[in-house]
Amino acid sequence: MQEFQTFVTHLECSYTGKTYPADQLHGLSEAGKPLLVRYDLDALGKAITKDDLNSRLPEFWRYREFLPVRRSENVVRLGELMTPILPATRIQQELGCGEILIKDEGRLPTGSFKARGLALAVAMAKELGVRRMAMPTNGNAGAALAAYCSRADIETFVFCPEDTPPVNVEEIAFQGAKTFLVNGLINDCGKIVGEGKEAMGWFDTSTLKEPYRIEGKKTMGLELAEQLDWNVPDVILYPTGGGTGLIGMWKAFNELESIRWIGSKRPRMVAVQAEGCAPIVKAFEEGTRHAEPWPDASTIASGIRVPAAIGDFLILDAVRESDGFAVAVSDASINEAHRECAVSEGILLCPEGAATLAALKQELQTGRIKSDEQVVLFNCATGLKYPMQSSHHTIDLTKPIDYDFIRES
Ligand SMILES: *Cc1c(COP(=O)(O)O)cnc(C)c1O
């Protein structure tokens, strides 16, 4: 049994600052807000160098000193590689803007960046003796939970709103979670999980209702800074649902500055949402710290169809402190960007990733993104899990082959 070198000191309520002991099972704070993991950053900074990191395998657990797992035996691995950053050169030329970099998170296990959060949440659950986990999901989080829990031999219950993409529902069920399709919305599913805690004895793994998914998603910020040679880009466009990744990256940059691995420059954090579900955008524009639940949420980008985010104030704080903004894009512009990136760059985005490209195009027009800024777009999942707009032709073998038709198609 190998001990990791860890630096966790305590957990802290993100709203009131009240502290909680580490190494115990926690959900939300007493104030009903997310808990954040705190570290002895001085000791961490002395224990590891950039060169140490550089000599390790290009994978998630290279950042273990920045994470709370204490015993290596609790790590559950499915091959969490560092994800590539792909320049979108042709689109950049066409738009006449600064460098566009796409961080392609679709390469992770279960095909989405939910793997980062759940790899860590499941490792911590294992470390703290949890035997049964449950969550409401629009798809990718449930798939990651199912896969990591099956591998860790933890029992799992997953609840999906009835409009969850069928491929997600089946991948969750197929990977061993007890899976339920619910004729309601994600908050109805969340209620089943919350209210069933006592009767079912499960641990509520809902977004931000446990402290560790943020830490897993934090690795996106660590990884991005490392891949850019310990620099941060000018702007990050992040498709924002529950906001775990945006909050996690913001935390990563602050921790990296504390150990003096990066300076005080921060990327401008841009929360991208869909016009049919834009609670954070509305709150940003109205200048409030919390977002009102969005009625009748609807968008093709199911990963960002989150009408109420429990970490709303954390998303809005990061966006405002970074001098960023929140922006909504239409489903039509998401479809257009989806196609454009596939055709011009050979990169098959997910609709949520396409939303960030749509937002970039829109905001270069308004001038909120300047044409000399280096921009990172987050593609959160493999495009292969999603329906694609049909664009093929057909050939009828009962007729002569018409090569003019083929040439001109
Ligand atoms: C979960 C998800 C998002 C939103 O991520 P958060 O960090 O929870 O805001 C975006 N896109 C996809 C594909 C997702 O699965």
GROMACS .gro file of C-alpha atoms and ligand atoms in nm:
model
  424
    1MET     CA    1   0.000   0.000   0.000
    2GLN     CA    2   0.146   0.327  -0.113
    3GLU     CA    3   0.067   0.656   0.056
    4PHE     CA    4   0.040   0.958  -0.169
    5GLN     CA    5   0.202   1.274  -0.042
    6THR     CA    6  -0.104   1.488   0.033
    7PHE     CA    7  -0.155   1.839   0.163
    8VAL     CA    8  -0.526   1.860   0.242
    9THR     CA    9  -0.585   2.055   0.562
   10HIS     CA   10  -0.963   2.095   0.574
   11LEU     CA   11  -1.281   2.165   0.381
   12GLU     CA   12  -1.441   2.507   0.371
   13CYS     CA   13  -1.793   2.632   0.297
   14SER     CA   14  -1.769   2.830  -0.026
   15TYR     CA   15  -2.030   3.074   0.103
   16THR     CA   16  -1.963   3.131   0.472
   17GLY     CA   17  -1.600   3.017   0.504
   18LYS     CA   18  -1.690   2.782   0.788
   19THR     CA   19  -1.439   2.497   0.810
   20TYR     CA   20  -1.503   2.124   0.821
   21PRO     CA   21  -1.260   1.839   0.891
   22ALA     CA   22  -1.104   1.653   0.601
   23ASP     CA   23  -1.116   1.271   0.581
   24GLN     CA   24  -1.484   1.254   0.668
   25LEU     CA   25  -1.781   1.209   0.441
   26HIS     CA   26  -1.945   1.543   0.358
   27GLY     CA   27  -2.220   1.664   0.130
   28LEU     CA   28  -2.315   2.031   0.130
   29SER     CA   29  -2.217   2.269   0.408
   30GLU     CA   30  -2.465   2.357   0.684
   31ALA     CA   31  -2.552   2.666   0.478
   32GLY     CA   32  -2.652   2.433   0.194
   33LYS     CA   33  -2.360   2.545  -0.023
   34PRO     CA   34  -2.073   2.358  -0.191
   35LEU     CA   35  -1.767   2.267   0.016
   36LEU     CA   36  -1.420   2.342  -0.119
   37VAL     CA   37  -1.106   2.141  -0.038
   38ARG     CA   38  -0.821   2.344   0.111
   39TYR     CA   39  -0.452   2.253   0.110
   40ASP     CA   40  -0.130   2.354   0.281
   41LEU     CA   41  -0.007   2.525  -0.033
   42ASP     CA   42   0.325   2.632   0.117
   43ALA     CA   43   0.414   2.272   0.188
   44LEU     CA   44   0.279   2.162  -0.149
   45GLY     CA   45   0.491   2.422  -0.325
   46LYS     CA   46   0.802   2.296  -0.147
   47ALA     CA   47   0.729   1.930  -0.210
   48ILE     CA   48   0.708   1.932  -0.586
   49THR     CA   49   0.869   2.118  -0.875
   50LYS     CA   50   0.765   2.174  -1.234
   51ASP     CA   51   1.048   1.939  -1.333
   52ASP     CA   52   0.913   1.663  -1.107
   53LEU     CA   53   0.581   1.699  -1.282
   54ASN     CA   54   0.744   1.701  -1.622
   55SER     CA   55   0.902   1.361  -1.557
   56ARG     CA   56   0.571   1.191  -1.485
   57LEU     CA   57   0.331   1.006  -1.715
   58PRO     CA   58   0.105   1.239  -1.916
   59GLU     CA   59  -0.206   1.159  -1.715
   60PHE     CA   60  -0.451   1.285  -1.458
   61TRP     CA   61  -0.278   1.145  -1.149
   62ARG     CA   62   0.044   1.337  -1.226
   63TYR     CA   63  -0.128   1.616  -1.030
   64ARG     CA   64  -0.181   1.400  -0.721
   65GLU     CA   65  -0.021   1.648  -0.479
   66PHE     CA   66  -0.292   1.896  -0.578
   67LEU     CA   67  -0.564   1.638  -0.505
   68PRO     CA   68  -0.710   1.496  -0.183
   69VAL     CA   69  -0.672   1.117  -0.235
   70ARG     CA   70  -0.435   0.986   0.032
   71ARG     CA   71  -0.389   0.619  -0.062
   72SER     CA   72  -0.291   0.509  -0.410
   73GLU     CA   73  -0.494   0.187  -0.369
   74ASN     CA   74  -0.810   0.398  -0.389
   75VAL     CA   75  -0.731   0.536  -0.732
   76VAL     CA   76  -0.963   0.394  -0.996
   77ARG     CA   77  -0.805   0.404  -1.341
   78LEU     CA   78  -0.962   0.387  -1.682
   79GLY     CA   79  -0.678   0.557  -1.870
   80GLU     CA   80  -0.718   0.929  -1.790
   81LEU     CA   81  -0.470   1.079  -2.034
   82MET     CA   82  -0.388   1.446  -2.068
   83THR     CA   83  -0.611   1.582  -2.344
   84PRO     CA   84  -0.464   1.751  -2.650
   85ILE     CA   85  -0.487   2.121  -2.732
   86LEU     CA   86  -0.564   2.155  -3.102
   87PRO     CA   87  -0.515   2.486  -3.286
   88ALA     CA   88  -0.811   2.579  -3.509
   89THR     CA   89  -0.595   2.748  -3.769
   90ARG     CA   90  -0.834   2.771  -4.060
   91ILE     CA   91  -1.120   2.912  -3.854
   92GLN     CA   92  -0.876   3.158  -3.698
   93GLN     CA   93  -0.768   3.277  -4.044
   94GLU     CA   94  -1.126   3.307  -4.157
   95LEU     CA   95  -1.227   3.508  -3.850
   96GLY     CA   96  -0.906   3.714  -3.854
   97CYS     CA   97  -0.869   3.675  -3.481
   98GLY     CA   98  -0.605   3.571  -3.228
   99GLU     CA   99  -0.501   3.211  -3.175
  100ILE     CA  100  -0.790   2.967  -3.123
  101LEU     CA  101  -0.703   2.656  -2.923
  102ILE     CA  102  -0.948   2.372  -2.867
  103LYS     CA  103  -0.893   2.162  -2.556
  104ASP     CA  104  -1.040   1.831  -2.664
  105GLU     CA  105  -1.182   1.661  -2.358
  106GLY     CA  106  -1.367   1.403  -2.567
  107ARG     CA  107  -1.059   1.178  -2.543
  108LEU     CA  108  -1.120   1.096  -2.179
  109PRO     CA  109  -1.272   0.768  -2.054
  110THR     CA  110  -1.650   0.756  -2.117
  111GLY     CA  111  -1.597   1.023  -2.382
  112SER     CA  112  -1.635   1.334  -2.170
  113PHE     CA  113  -1.464   1.552  -1.912
  114LYS     CA  114  -1.710   1.425  -1.654
  115ALA     CA  115  -1.449   1.150  -1.615
  116ARG     CA  116  -1.220   1.398  -1.438
  117GLY     CA  117  -1.476   1.483  -1.172
  118LEU     CA  118  -1.601   1.131  -1.124
  119ALA     CA  119  -1.256   0.969  -1.122
  120LEU     CA  120  -1.187   1.179  -0.818
  121ALA     CA  121  -1.531   1.157  -0.655
  122VAL     CA  122  -1.526   0.777  -0.681
  123ALA     CA  123  -1.169   0.750  -0.552
  124MET     CA  124  -1.266   0.962  -0.251
  125ALA     CA  125  -1.586   0.763  -0.200
  126LYS     CA  126  -1.374   0.449  -0.194
  127GLU     CA  127  -1.133   0.609   0.049
  128LEU     CA  128  -1.417   0.712   0.280
  129GLY     CA  129  -1.590   0.373   0.267
  130VAL     CA  130  -1.894   0.456   0.052
  131ARG     CA  131  -2.060   0.144  -0.093
  132ARG     CA  132  -2.354   0.295  -0.281
  133MET     CA  133  -2.376   0.613  -0.490
  134ALA     CA  134  -2.660   0.793  -0.668
  135MET     CA  135  -2.699   1.091  -0.899
  136PRO     CA  136  -2.935   1.275  -1.130
  137THR     CA  137  -2.783   1.330  -1.476
  138ASN     CA  138  -2.842   1.466  -1.825
  139GLY     CA  139  -2.610   1.193  -1.950
  140ASN     CA  140  -2.232   1.223  -1.933
  141ALA     CA  141  -2.195   1.246  -1.556
  142GLY     CA  142  -2.404   0.932  -1.512
  143ALA     CA  143  -2.194   0.748  -1.769
  144ALA     CA  144  -1.872   0.841  -1.589
  145LEU     CA  145  -2.018   0.750  -1.250
  146ALA     CA  146  -2.137   0.414  -1.383
  147ALA     CA  147  -1.799   0.328  -1.534
  148TYR     CA  148  -1.584   0.430  -1.236
  149CYS     CA  149  -1.821   0.269  -0.986
  150SER     CA  150  -1.834  -0.057  -1.177
  151ARG     CA  151  -1.456  -0.060  -1.179
  152ALA     CA  152  -1.442   0.023  -0.807
  153ASP     CA  153  -1.718  -0.231  -0.726
  154ILE     CA  154  -1.948   0.035  -0.582
  155GLU     CA  155  -2.323   0.004  -0.636
  156THR     CA  156  -2.477   0.288  -0.841
  157PHE     CA  157  -2.824   0.434  -0.900
  158VAL     CA  158  -2.871   0.690  -1.178
  159PHE     CA  159  -3.181   0.896  -1.260
  160CYS     CA  160  -3.223   1.060  -1.603
  161PRO     CA  161  -3.488   1.303  -1.724
  162GLU     CA  162  -3.688   1.138  -2.003
  163ASP     CA  163  -3.534   1.361  -2.273
  164THR     CA  164  -3.178   1.244  -2.193
  165PRO     CA  165  -3.013   1.134  -2.520
  166PRO     CA  166  -3.087   0.759  -2.553
  167VAL     CA  167  -2.720   0.673  -2.616
  168ASN     CA  168  -2.637   0.818  -2.272
  169VAL     CA  169  -2.917   0.631  -2.097
  170GLU     CA  170  -2.803   0.303  -2.249
  171GLU     CA  171  -2.432   0.357  -2.182
  172ILE     CA  172  -2.511   0.428  -1.818
  173ALA     CA  173  -2.726   0.116  -1.782
  174PHE     CA  174  -2.488  -0.099  -1.987
  175GLN     CA  175  -2.197  -0.005  -1.762
  176GLY     CA  176  -2.372  -0.144  -1.460
  177ALA     CA  177  -2.564   0.140  -1.297
  178LYS     CA  178  -2.925   0.080  -1.200
  179THR     CA  179  -3.071   0.333  -1.439
  180PHE     CA  180  -3.411   0.503  -1.424
  181LEU     CA  181  -3.575   0.724  -1.685
  182VAL     CA  182  -3.795   0.979  -1.505
  183ASN     CA  183  -4.084   1.167  -1.667
  184GLY     CA  184  -3.965   1.499  -1.529
  185LEU     CA  185  -3.666   1.734  -1.530
  186ILE     CA  186  -3.317   1.711  -1.382
  187ASN     CA  187  -3.432   1.880  -1.058
  188ASP     CA  188  -3.707   1.615  -1.021
  189CYS     CA  189  -3.435   1.350  -1.053
  190GLY     CA  190  -3.224   1.539  -0.798
  191LYS     CA  191  -3.516   1.529  -0.557
  192ILE     CA  192  -3.544   1.151  -0.585
  193VAL     CA  193  -3.174   1.122  -0.499
  194GLY     CA  194  -3.190   1.372  -0.212
  195GLU     CA  195  -3.509   1.240  -0.056
  196GLY     CA  196  -3.404   0.877  -0.096
  197LYS     CA  197  -3.082   0.916   0.101
  198GLU     CA  198  -3.214   0.768   0.421
  199ALA     CA  199  -3.425   0.488   0.276
  200MET     CA  200  -3.155   0.386   0.027
  201GLY     CA  201  -2.838   0.463   0.219
  202TRP     CA  202  -2.669   0.605  -0.088
  203PHE     CA  203  -2.424   0.891  -0.121
  204ASP     CA  204  -2.557   1.189  -0.317
  205THR     CA  205  -2.309   1.251  -0.599
  206SER     CA  206  -2.507   1.539  -0.759
  207THR     CA  207  -2.304   1.823  -0.912
  208LEU     CA  208  -2.136   2.026  -0.635
  209LYS     CA  209  -2.328   1.844  -0.361
  210GLU     CA  210  -2.009   1.663  -0.271
  211PRO     CA  211  -1.668   1.833  -0.246
  212TYR     CA  212  -1.454   1.631  -0.484
  213ARG     CA  213  -1.586   1.661  -0.839
  214ILE     CA  214  -1.457   2.021  -0.839
  215GLU     CA  215  -1.110   1.894  -0.747
  216GLY     CA  216  -1.117   1.650  -1.037
  217LYS     CA  217  -1.227   1.921  -1.281
  218LYS     CA  218  -0.958   2.147  -1.136
  219THR     CA  219  -0.704   1.937  -1.324
  220MET     CA  220  -0.826   2.105  -1.645
  221GLY     CA  221  -0.677   2.430  -1.519
  222LEU     CA  222  -0.353   2.266  -1.401
  223GLU     CA  223  -0.318   2.079  -1.729
  224LEU     CA  224  -0.397   2.379  -1.946
  225ALA     CA  225  -0.141   2.597  -1.766
  226GLU     CA  226   0.122   2.322  -1.790
  227GLN     CA  227   0.054   2.262  -2.160
  228LEU     CA  228   0.090   2.637  -2.226
  229ASP     CA  229   0.428   2.625  -2.048
  230TRP     CA  230   0.287   2.773  -1.727
  231ASN     CA  231   0.099   3.052  -1.895
  232VAL     CA  232  -0.272   3.109  -1.909
  233PRO     CA  233  -0.460   3.215  -2.222
  234ASP     CA  234  -0.628   3.555  -2.256
  235VAL     CA  235  -0.978   3.409  -2.269
  236ILE     CA  236  -1.141   3.076  -2.180
  237LEU     CA  237  -1.482   2.999  -2.325
  238TYR     CA  238  -1.648   2.733  -2.115
  239PRO     CA  239  -1.989   2.576  -2.181
  240THR     CA  240  -2.150   2.621  -1.842
  241GLY     CA  241  -2.410   2.394  -1.689
  242GLY     CA  242  -2.347   2.331  -1.320
  243GLY     CA  243  -2.020   2.519  -1.361
  244THR     CA  244  -1.795   2.259  -1.198
  245GLY     CA  245  -1.522   2.305  -1.456
  246LEU     CA  246  -1.523   2.683  -1.455
  247ILE     CA  247  -1.515   2.691  -1.075
  248GLY     CA  248  -1.249   2.419  -1.069
  249MET     CA  249  -1.020   2.594  -1.317
  250TRP     CA  250  -1.054   2.921  -1.129
  251LYS     CA  251  -0.949   2.740  -0.812
  252ALA     CA  252  -0.656   2.579  -0.998
  253PHE     CA  253  -0.524   2.916  -1.117
  254ASN     CA  254  -0.544   3.059  -0.765
  255GLU     CA  255  -0.359   2.760  -0.620
  256LEU     CA  256  -0.093   2.779  -0.892
  257GLU     CA  257  -0.037   3.147  -0.818
  258SER     CA  258  -0.010   3.071  -0.445
  259ILE     CA  259   0.282   2.839  -0.515
  260ARG     CA  260   0.418   3.092  -0.767
  261TRP     CA  261   0.398   2.862  -1.067
  262ILE     CA  262   0.198   3.124  -1.255
  263GLY     CA  263   0.172   3.500  -1.208
  264SER     CA  264  -0.131   3.713  -1.132
  265LYS     CA  265  -0.262   3.713  -1.488
  266ARG     CA  266  -0.594   3.533  -1.520
  267PRO     CA  267  -0.781   3.432  -1.832
  268ARG     CA  268  -1.106   3.618  -1.881
  269MET     CA  269  -1.356   3.346  -1.795
  270VAL     CA  270  -1.654   3.338  -2.028
  271ALA     CA  271  -1.953   3.126  -1.927
  272VAL     CA  272  -2.129   3.009  -2.244
  273GLN     CA  273  -2.492   2.902  -2.223
  274ALA     CA  274  -2.774   2.836  -2.470
  275GLU     CA  275  -3.051   3.089  -2.532
  276GLY     CA  276  -3.305   2.827  -2.424
  277CYS     CA  277  -3.138   2.788  -2.082
  278ALA     CA  278  -2.934   3.087  -1.971
  279PRO     CA  279  -2.982   3.149  -1.598
  280ILE     CA  280  -2.619   3.253  -1.543
  281VAL     CA  281  -2.629   3.497  -1.835
  282LYS     CA  282  -2.943   3.659  -1.696
  283ALA     CA  283  -2.791   3.694  -1.349
  284PHE     CA  284  -2.468   3.831  -1.496
  285GLU     CA  285  -2.657   4.093  -1.693
  286GLU     CA  286  -2.878   4.189  -1.401
  287GLY     CA  287  -2.580   4.218  -1.168
  288THR     CA  288  -2.706   3.966  -0.913
  289ARG     CA  289  -2.491   3.714  -0.725
  290HIS     CA  290  -2.743   3.431  -0.756
  291ALA     CA  291  -2.936   3.305  -1.057
  292GLU     CA  292  -3.309   3.241  -1.070
  293PRO     CA  293  -3.417   2.897  -1.193
  294TRP     CA  294  -3.477   2.905  -1.571
  295PRO     CA  295  -3.829   2.796  -1.666
  296ASP     CA  296  -3.889   2.549  -1.953
  297ALA     CA  297  -3.520   2.496  -2.022
  298SER     CA  298  -3.457   2.368  -2.372
  299THR     CA  299  -3.150   2.335  -2.598
  300ILE     CA  300  -2.986   2.074  -2.819
  301ALA     CA  301  -2.679   2.108  -2.597
  302SER     CA  302  -2.807   1.882  -2.319
  303GLY     CA  303  -2.488   1.912  -2.110
  304ILE     CA  304  -2.561   2.279  -2.047
  305ARG     CA  305  -2.934   2.237  -1.998
  306VAL     CA  306  -2.911   2.309  -1.625
  307PRO     CA  307  -3.191   2.543  -1.513
  308ALA     CA  308  -3.057   2.597  -1.159
  309ALA     CA  309  -2.694   2.564  -1.049
  310ILE     CA  310  -2.618   2.534  -0.679
  311GLY     CA  311  -2.275   2.695  -0.742
  312ASP     CA  312  -2.427   2.990  -0.932
  313PHE     CA  313  -2.249   3.248  -0.713
  314LEU     CA  314  -1.914   3.074  -0.759
  315ILE     CA  315  -1.952   3.083  -1.138
  316LEU     CA  316  -2.059   3.448  -1.132
  317ASP     CA  317  -1.781   3.547  -0.890
  318ALA     CA  318  -1.514   3.391  -1.114
  319VAL     CA  319  -1.659   3.543  -1.430
  320ARG     CA  320  -1.671   3.890  -1.272
  321GLU     CA  321  -1.335   3.876  -1.093
  322SER     CA  322  -1.170   3.770  -1.416
  323ASP     CA  323  -1.326   4.055  -1.612
  324GLY     CA  324  -1.506   3.796  -1.823
  325PHE     CA  325  -1.874   3.769  -1.904
  326ALA     CA  326  -2.161   3.526  -1.956
  327VAL     CA  327  -2.317   3.486  -2.297
  328ALA     CA  328  -2.600   3.291  -2.459
  329VAL     CA  329  -2.597   3.148  -2.813
  330SER     CA  330  -2.883   3.012  -3.024
  331ASP     CA  331  -2.924   2.646  -3.114
  332ALA     CA  332  -2.901   2.748  -3.481
  333SER     CA  333  -2.558   2.905  -3.425
  334ILE     CA  334  -2.449   2.594  -3.232
  335ASN     CA  335  -2.545   2.377  -3.530
  336GLU     CA  336  -2.359   2.605  -3.767
  337ALA     CA  337  -2.042   2.605  -3.556
  338HIS     CA  338  -2.068   2.227  -3.510
  339ARG     CA  339  -2.062   2.174  -3.887
  340GLU     CA  340  -1.800   2.443  -3.951
  341CYS     CA  341  -1.547   2.294  -3.710
  342ALA     CA  342  -1.597   1.943  -3.849
  343VAL     CA  343  -1.552   2.058  -4.210
  344SER     CA  344  -1.279   2.321  -4.165
  345GLU     CA  345  -1.073   2.159  -3.891
  346GLY     CA  346  -1.161   1.791  -3.894
  347ILE     CA  347  -1.261   1.819  -3.530
  348LEU     CA  348  -1.595   1.665  -3.433
  349LEU     CA  349  -1.713   1.876  -3.141
  350CYS     CA  350  -2.002   1.800  -2.910
  351PRO     CA  351  -2.286   2.057  -2.928
  352GLU     CA  352  -2.168   2.215  -2.602
  353GLY     CA  353  -1.818   2.256  -2.748
  354ALA     CA  354  -1.973   2.399  -3.062
  355ALA     CA  355  -2.154   2.652  -2.842
  356THR     CA  356  -1.815   2.795  -2.739
  357LEU     CA  357  -1.715   2.844  -3.103
  358ALA     CA  358  -2.053   3.006  -3.174
  359ALA     CA  359  -1.995   3.237  -2.877
  360LEU     CA  360  -1.646   3.327  -2.999
  361LYS     CA  361  -1.780   3.424  -3.342
  362GLN     CA  362  -2.060   3.627  -3.188
  363GLU     CA  363  -1.838   3.810  -2.942
  364LEU     CA  364  -1.565   3.895  -3.192
  365GLN     CA  365  -1.848   4.081  -3.367
  366THR     CA  366  -1.960   4.267  -3.055
  367GLY     CA  367  -1.598   4.340  -2.960
  368ARG     CA  368  -1.623   4.176  -2.617
  369ILE     CA  369  -1.347   3.945  -2.741
  370LYS     CA  370  -1.062   4.137  -2.907
  371SER     CA  371  -0.908   4.018  -3.231
  372ASP     CA  372  -0.562   3.984  -3.073
  373GLU     CA  373  -0.666   3.768  -2.778
  374GLN     CA  374  -0.557   3.405  -2.747
  375VAL     CA  375  -0.868   3.199  -2.684
  376VAL     CA  376  -0.920   2.847  -2.548
  377LEU     CA  377  -1.245   2.668  -2.631
  378PHE     CA  378  -1.349   2.367  -2.426
  379ASN     CA  379  -1.483   2.071  -2.616
  380CYS     CA  380  -1.624   1.869  -2.330
  381ALA     CA  381  -1.722   1.544  -2.495
  382THR     CA  382  -1.670   1.336  -2.805
  383GLY     CA  383  -1.901   1.441  -3.086
  384LEU     CA  384  -1.968   1.074  -3.154
  385LYS     CA  385  -2.222   1.052  -2.873
  386TYR     CA  386  -2.451   1.308  -3.035
  387PRO     CA  387  -2.681   1.314  -3.335
  388MET     CA  388  -2.526   1.479  -3.640
  389GLN     CA  389  -2.711   1.683  -3.900
  390SER     CA  390  -2.751   1.455  -4.199
  391SER     CA  391  -2.534   1.555  -4.495
  392HIS     CA  392  -2.472   1.245  -4.707
  393HIS     CA  393  -2.597   1.149  -5.053
  394THR     CA  394  -2.734   0.817  -5.173
  395ILE     CA  395  -2.667   0.601  -5.477
  396ASP     CA  396  -2.928   0.371  -5.634
  397LEU     CA  397  -2.759   0.062  -5.774
  398THR     CA  398  -3.057  -0.017  -6.000
  399LYS     CA  399  -2.954   0.285  -6.211
  400PRO     CA  400  -2.628   0.365  -6.395
  401ILE     CA  401  -2.369   0.534  -6.173
  402ASP     CA  402  -2.377   0.909  -6.243
  403TYR     CA  403  -2.025   1.042  -6.188
  404ASP     CA  404  -2.129   1.398  -6.272
  405PHE     CA  405  -2.368   1.381  -5.977
  406ILE     CA  406  -2.088   1.242  -5.758
  407ARG     CA  407  -1.843   1.511  -5.872
  408GLU     CA  408  -2.087   1.795  -5.811
  409SER     CA  409  -2.240   1.671  -5.487
  410LIG     C1  410  -2.155   1.842  -1.795
  410LIG     C2  411  -2.130   1.897  -1.928
  410LIG     C3  412  -2.112   2.034  -1.947
  410LIG     C4  413  -2.119   2.134  -1.834
  410LIG     O1  414  -2.013   2.120  -1.746
  410LIG     P1  415  -2.016   2.188  -1.601
  410LIG     O2  416  -1.874   2.191  -1.559
  410LIG     O3  417  -2.101   2.103  -1.514
  410LIG     O4  418  -2.073   2.325  -1.617
  410LIG     C5  419  -2.086   2.078  -2.075
  410LIG     N1  420  -2.080   1.992  -2.178
  410LIG     C6  421  -2.094   1.860  -2.163
  410LIG     C7  422  -2.084   1.772  -2.283
  410LIG     C8  423  -2.121   1.807  -2.037
  410LIG     O5  424  -2.135   1.675  -2.023
   0.00000   0.00000   0.00000
